[in-house]
């Protein structure tokens, strides 16, 4: 079993596993000065998507995991927007549907919406997540996927949508989790502990990242976002 239980029903891939080591090498985080959000360490998903080796290793690991499960998952559900980077490559290998959970103003058709939720970084107004009515239902066994599990606000919105759809959660998988925010513990104890049996798995802990993973441009003090004209003028 390559996972260790870090809190009840919350599992982290063992740091001796090759995938954990690959992720630790690939992940970049940025300080608030070089990131779009005011969080201590902004984990940049493009450091993963720009590493074909890492992306392929994530795919192969999760495909193998879900192929071995009986009963097998019937759907992969991805969170808007970064869950969309990982879900399809797994679903297509398993030959099961990839279902998008999207912000209300982006989703077509008849929708079910979650309660408003907040993330580690606050948006101007709380968001709601939606799923298309009927995209999953009774008998569906779903895996939820996202790049980062931080406070768990986003994950909880997905659990509400699965519950309302009368489907069953196999597990919630994140590529990276941020342990000090205690997402799994909070979700397990919220709403009269109705989600206490939800299993969380994470492939890497933010605790594993060091200064070596920092992507900040050292000694640079100019603007973070340059115009095309500014850059052309440098050539
Ligand atoms: C970002 O925040 C990530 O891609 C996840 O969807 C979400 C995680 O933050 P939290 O809701 O766990 O705080 O959009
Ligand atoms: N979403 C919520 N918290 C995040 C973080 N620290 N880095 C990247 N995405 C996030």
Tab-separated table of C-alpha atoms and ligand atoms in Angstrom:
chain	number	residue	atom	x	y	z
A	1	UNK	CA	0.000	0.000	0.000
A	2	UNK	CA	1.866	3.118	-1.158
A	3	UNK	CA	-0.231	5.500	1.005
A	4	UNK	CA	0.025	6.409	4.677
A	5	UNK	CA	-2.974	7.610	6.659
A	6	UNK	CA	-2.214	11.153	7.842
A	7	UNK	CA	-5.588	11.669	9.568
A	8	UNK	CA	-8.664	9.449	9.617
A	9	UNK	CA	-9.694	8.698	6.024
A	10	UNK	CA	-7.022	10.990	4.598
A	11	UNK	CA	-4.070	9.428	2.827
A	12	UNK	CA	-0.787	10.728	1.447
A	13	UNK	CA	1.372	8.922	-1.089
A	14	UNK	CA	4.483	7.672	0.635
A	15	UNK	CA	7.451	9.980	0.032
A	16	UNK	CA	9.566	6.990	-1.000
A	17	UNK	CA	7.276	6.372	-3.991
A	18	UNK	CA	8.742	7.365	-7.360
A	19	UNK	CA	5.712	9.516	-8.216
A	20	UNK	CA	6.012	11.443	-4.948
A	21	UNK	CA	9.666	12.114	-5.694
A	22	UNK	CA	8.913	13.205	-9.243
A	23	UNK	CA	6.223	15.611	-8.035
A	24	UNK	CA	8.552	16.994	-5.378
A	25	UNK	CA	11.111	17.691	-8.073
A	26	UNK	CA	8.629	19.236	-10.525
A	27	UNK	CA	6.330	21.399	-8.356
A	28	UNK	CA	7.002	25.124	-8.273
A	29	UNK	CA	5.481	27.516	-5.790
A	30	UNK	CA	5.537	31.301	-5.881
A	31	UNK	CA	5.465	33.873	-3.101
A	32	UNK	CA	2.692	36.520	-3.113
A	33	UNK	CA	4.982	38.906	-5.033
A	34	UNK	CA	5.130	36.541	-8.003
A	35	UNK	CA	1.705	34.951	-7.808
A	36	UNK	CA	-1.829	35.986	-8.747
A	37	UNK	CA	-3.140	35.327	-5.227
A	38	UNK	CA	-2.242	36.412	-1.742
A	39	UNK	CA	-1.390	33.026	-0.243
A	40	UNK	CA	1.917	32.118	1.431
A	41	UNK	CA	2.867	29.655	-1.318
A	42	UNK	CA	0.959	29.541	-4.585
A	43	UNK	CA	1.388	26.070	-6.111
A	44	UNK	CA	1.737	26.464	-9.862
A	45	UNK	CA	-0.024	23.713	-11.777
A	46	UNK	CA	1.841	24.635	-14.948
A	47	UNK	CA	5.016	23.255	-13.389
A	48	UNK	CA	3.258	19.896	-13.603
A	49	UNK	CA	1.629	20.275	-17.021
A	50	UNK	CA	4.957	21.409	-18.468
A	51	UNK	CA	6.589	18.174	-17.354
A	52	UNK	CA	5.328	15.385	-19.632
A	53	UNK	CA	7.143	12.837	-17.493
A	54	UNK	CA	5.279	13.945	-14.362
A	55	UNK	CA	1.917	14.207	-16.093
A	56	UNK	CA	2.318	10.737	-17.547
A	57	UNK	CA	3.335	9.310	-14.168
A	58	UNK	CA	0.215	10.818	-12.535
A	59	UNK	CA	-1.944	9.346	-15.285
A	60	UNK	CA	-0.396	5.893	-15.113
A	61	UNK	CA	-0.558	5.747	-11.324
A	62	UNK	CA	-4.222	6.743	-11.102
A	63	UNK	CA	-5.309	4.627	-14.074
A	64	UNK	CA	-3.689	1.593	-12.490
A	65	UNK	CA	-5.317	2.403	-9.144
A	66	UNK	CA	-8.832	2.661	-10.574
A	67	UNK	CA	-8.425	-0.326	-12.904
A	68	UNK	CA	-7.629	-2.431	-9.869
A	69	UNK	CA	-10.765	-1.338	-7.992
A	70	UNK	CA	-13.817	-3.523	-7.759
A	71	UNK	CA	-16.422	-2.232	-8.136
A	72	UNK	CA	-14.757	0.184	-10.539
A	73	UNK	CA	-15.434	3.930	-10.655
A	74	UNK	CA	-18.022	4.855	-13.278
A	75	UNK	CA	-17.179	8.573	-13.666
A	76	UNK	CA	-14.306	10.982	-13.081
A	77	UNK	CA	-15.439	14.443	-11.934
A	78	UNK	CA	-13.077	17.395	-12.307
A	79	UNK	CA	-13.219	20.767	-10.571
A	80	UNK	CA	-13.230	23.970	-12.592
A	81	UNK	CA	-10.625	24.698	-13.814
A	82	UNK	CA	-7.468	22.818	-12.885
A	83	UNK	CA	-9.217	19.505	-12.304
A	84	UNK	CA	-9.877	19.624	-16.051
A	85	UNK	CA	-6.147	19.162	-16.668
A	86	UNK	CA	-5.964	15.787	-14.963
A	87	UNK	CA	-9.390	14.158	-15.165
A	88	UNK	CA	-9.736	13.571	-18.908
A	89	UNK	CA	-6.436	11.743	-19.335
A	90	UNK	CA	-7.498	9.260	-16.651
A	91	UNK	CA	-11.127	8.904	-17.750
A	92	UNK	CA	-10.197	8.266	-21.367
A	93	UNK	CA	-7.881	5.408	-20.381
A	94	UNK	CA	-10.572	3.910	-18.156
A	95	UNK	CA	-13.148	4.483	-20.919
A	96	UNK	CA	-15.526	6.211	-18.514
A	97	UNK	CA	-17.033	9.724	-18.757
A	98	UNK	CA	-15.238	12.799	-17.510
A	99	UNK	CA	-17.796	15.173	-15.976
A	100	UNK	CA	-17.098	18.879	-15.482
A	101	UNK	CA	-18.024	20.643	-12.265
A	102	UNK	CA	-18.105	24.269	-13.306
A	103	UNK	CA	-18.858	27.714	-11.972
A	104	UNK	CA	-22.566	28.504	-12.487
A	105	UNK	CA	-21.993	31.124	-15.187
A	106	UNK	CA	-19.994	28.709	-17.358
A	107	UNK	CA	-22.103	25.551	-17.374
A	108	UNK	CA	-24.810	24.743	-19.931
A	109	UNK	CA	-28.034	22.792	-19.497
A	110	UNK	CA	-30.121	22.090	-16.432
A	111	UNK	CA	-27.848	22.423	-13.410
A	112	UNK	CA	-27.583	21.469	-9.768
A	113	UNK	CA	-25.706	24.045	-7.689
A	114	UNK	CA	-23.718	23.681	-4.472
A	115	UNK	CA	-23.875	25.960	-1.467
A	116	UNK	CA	-21.654	29.048	-1.846
A	117	UNK	CA	-18.071	28.216	-0.923
A	118	UNK	CA	-14.765	29.990	-0.332
A	119	UNK	CA	-11.199	28.914	-1.085
A	120	UNK	CA	-7.846	29.602	0.589
A	121	UNK	CA	-7.852	32.865	-1.354
A	122	UNK	CA	-11.081	34.826	-1.363
A	123	UNK	CA	-12.895	35.798	-4.558
A	124	UNK	CA	-14.872	39.064	-4.680
A	125	UNK	CA	-18.021	37.055	-3.858
A	126	UNK	CA	-18.458	33.447	-2.719
A	127	UNK	CA	-18.717	31.075	-5.677
A	128	UNK	CA	-21.070	28.186	-6.335
A	129	UNK	CA	-20.146	25.001	-8.192
A	130	UNK	CA	-22.531	23.239	-10.532
A	131	UNK	CA	-22.958	19.920	-12.279
A	132	UNK	CA	-25.330	19.099	-15.105
A	133	UNK	CA	-28.478	17.441	-13.810
A	134	UNK	CA	-28.416	13.763	-14.832
A	135	UNK	CA	-24.705	13.628	-15.713
A	136	UNK	CA	-24.313	11.247	-12.759
A	137	UNK	CA	-27.029	9.516	-10.772
A	138	UNK	CA	-28.050	6.539	-8.684
A	139	UNK	CA	-25.494	3.764	-9.186
A	140	UNK	CA	-22.696	6.146	-10.221
A	141	UNK	CA	-19.413	5.681	-8.359
A	142	UNK	CA	-17.374	8.816	-8.824
A	143	UNK	CA	-13.793	9.964	-8.314
A	144	UNK	CA	-13.372	13.716	-7.778
A	145	UNK	CA	-10.097	15.280	-8.872
A	146	UNK	CA	-8.388	18.649	-8.451
A	147	UNK	CA	-4.833	19.951	-8.473
A	148	UNK	CA	-4.811	21.370	-4.927
A	149	UNK	CA	-6.710	20.580	-1.745
A	150	UNK	CA	-6.249	23.674	0.441
A	151	UNK	CA	-9.107	24.618	2.800
A	152	UNK	CA	-11.429	22.051	1.221
A	153	UNK	CA	-14.085	24.648	0.332
A	154	UNK	CA	-14.028	23.558	-3.302
A	155	UNK	CA	-13.974	19.839	-2.489
A	156	UNK	CA	-16.997	20.231	-0.211
A	157	UNK	CA	-18.966	21.859	-3.035
A	158	UNK	CA	-18.314	18.766	-5.171
A	159	UNK	CA	-19.375	16.401	-2.402
A	160	UNK	CA	-22.671	18.284	-2.138
A	161	UNK	CA	-23.256	17.880	-5.877
A	162	UNK	CA	-22.535	14.143	-5.800
A	163	UNK	CA	-24.810	13.687	-2.787
A	164	UNK	CA	-27.633	15.639	-4.447
A	165	UNK	CA	-27.194	13.476	-7.552
A	166	UNK	CA	-27.681	10.325	-5.437
A	167	UNK	CA	-24.261	9.033	-6.525
A	168	UNK	CA	-21.469	7.551	-4.410
A	169	UNK	CA	-18.004	9.069	-3.869
A	170	UNK	CA	-15.130	6.618	-4.391
A	171	UNK	CA	-12.586	9.215	-3.223
A	172	UNK	CA	-11.385	12.766	-3.648
A	173	UNK	CA	-7.902	12.923	-5.150
A	174	UNK	CA	-5.658	15.961	-5.198
A	175	UNK	CA	-2.207	16.175	-6.684
A	176	UNK	CA	-1.081	18.444	-3.803
A	177	UNK	CA	-2.562	18.965	-0.344
A	178	UNK	CA	-1.771	21.724	2.142
A	179	UNK	CA	-1.866	19.985	5.544
A	180	UNK	CA	-1.918	23.023	7.829
A	181	UNK	CA	-5.324	23.998	6.410
A	182	UNK	CA	-6.777	20.648	7.564
A	183	UNK	CA	-9.289	20.269	4.734
A	184	UNK	CA	-10.099	16.610	5.300
A	185	UNK	CA	-10.596	17.019	9.047
A	186	UNK	CA	-12.884	20.019	8.478
A	187	UNK	CA	-14.980	18.266	5.844
A	188	UNK	CA	-15.238	15.115	7.927
A	189	UNK	CA	-16.646	17.051	10.877
A	190	UNK	CA	-18.881	19.533	9.041
A	191	UNK	CA	-22.666	19.165	8.561
A	192	UNK	CA	-23.129	16.728	11.454
A	193	UNK	CA	-20.253	14.609	10.095
A	194	UNK	CA	-22.320	13.488	7.095
A	195	UNK	CA	-19.090	13.377	5.008
A	196	UNK	CA	-17.034	11.524	7.642
A	197	UNK	CA	-16.598	8.471	5.417
A	198	UNK	CA	-15.276	10.394	2.418
A	199	UNK	CA	-11.768	9.256	1.558
A	200	UNK	CA	-9.142	11.815	0.561
A	201	UNK	CA	-5.943	10.886	-1.208
A	202	UNK	CA	-3.117	13.234	-2.052
A	203	UNK	CA	-0.035	12.520	-4.138
A	204	UNK	CA	2.188	15.137	-2.471
A	205	UNK	CA	2.126	17.308	0.636
A	206	UNK	CA	3.012	20.986	0.458
A	207	UNK	CA	5.240	20.217	3.471
A	208	UNK	CA	7.573	18.376	1.087
A	209	UNK	CA	8.269	21.552	-0.896
A	210	UNK	CA	11.277	23.667	0.049
A	211	UNK	CA	12.995	26.886	-1.047
A	212	UNK	CA	14.372	24.866	-3.947
A	213	UNK	CA	10.831	24.648	-5.319
A	214	UNK	CA	10.401	28.421	-5.254
A	215	UNK	CA	9.874	29.823	-8.751
A	216	UNK	CA	10.281	33.510	-7.810
A	217	UNK	CA	12.608	35.522	-10.053
A	218	UNK	CA	15.302	36.393	-7.518
A	219	UNK	CA	16.592	39.985	-7.425
A	220	UNK	CA	13.914	41.126	-9.884
A	221	UNK	CA	11.991	44.202	-8.732
A	222	UNK	CA	10.130	45.287	-11.885
A	223	UNK	CA	6.467	44.742	-12.724
A	224	UNK	CA	5.303	41.114	-12.704
A	225	UNK	CA	3.240	41.397	-15.877
A	226	UNK	CA	5.060	42.848	-18.871
A	227	UNK	CA	3.390	44.104	-22.045
A	228	UNK	CA	4.345	42.521	-25.387
A	229	UNK	CA	5.734	45.918	-26.347
A	230	UNK	CA	8.022	46.016	-23.290
A	231	UNK	CA	9.388	42.578	-24.084
A	232	UNK	CA	9.810	43.279	-27.810
A	233	UNK	CA	11.770	46.417	-26.936
A	234	UNK	CA	14.257	44.253	-25.021
A	235	UNK	CA	15.105	42.174	-28.106
B	1	LIG	C1	-7.902	26.458	-6.633
B	1	LIG	O1	-8.436	26.436	-5.326
B	1	LIG	C2	-7.557	25.012	-6.897
B	1	LIG	O2	-7.452	24.705	-8.268
B	1	LIG	C3	-8.703	24.273	-6.223
B	1	LIG	O3	-9.835	24.149	-7.079
B	1	LIG	C4	-9.056	25.165	-5.044
B	1	LIG	C5	-8.523	24.612	-3.756
B	1	LIG	O4	-8.691	25.510	-2.711
B	1	LIG	P1	-9.640	25.201	-1.468
B	1	LIG	O5	-11.060	25.316	-1.945
B	1	LIG	O6	-9.319	23.804	-1.021
B	1	LIG	O7	-9.271	26.250	-0.465
B	1	LIG	O8	-8.828	26.974	-7.502
B	2	LIG	N1	-5.841	27.047	-4.375
B	2	LIG	C1	-6.041	27.277	-3.072
B	2	LIG	N2	-4.895	27.492	-2.430
B	2	LIG	C2	-3.916	27.384	-3.380
B	2	LIG	C3	-2.506	27.493	-3.347
B	2	LIG	N3	-1.855	27.760	-2.211
B	2	LIG	N4	-1.836	27.332	-4.506
B	2	LIG	C4	-2.489	27.070	-5.656
B	2	LIG	N5	-3.808	26.952	-5.727
B	2	LIG	C5	-4.520	27.105	-4.602
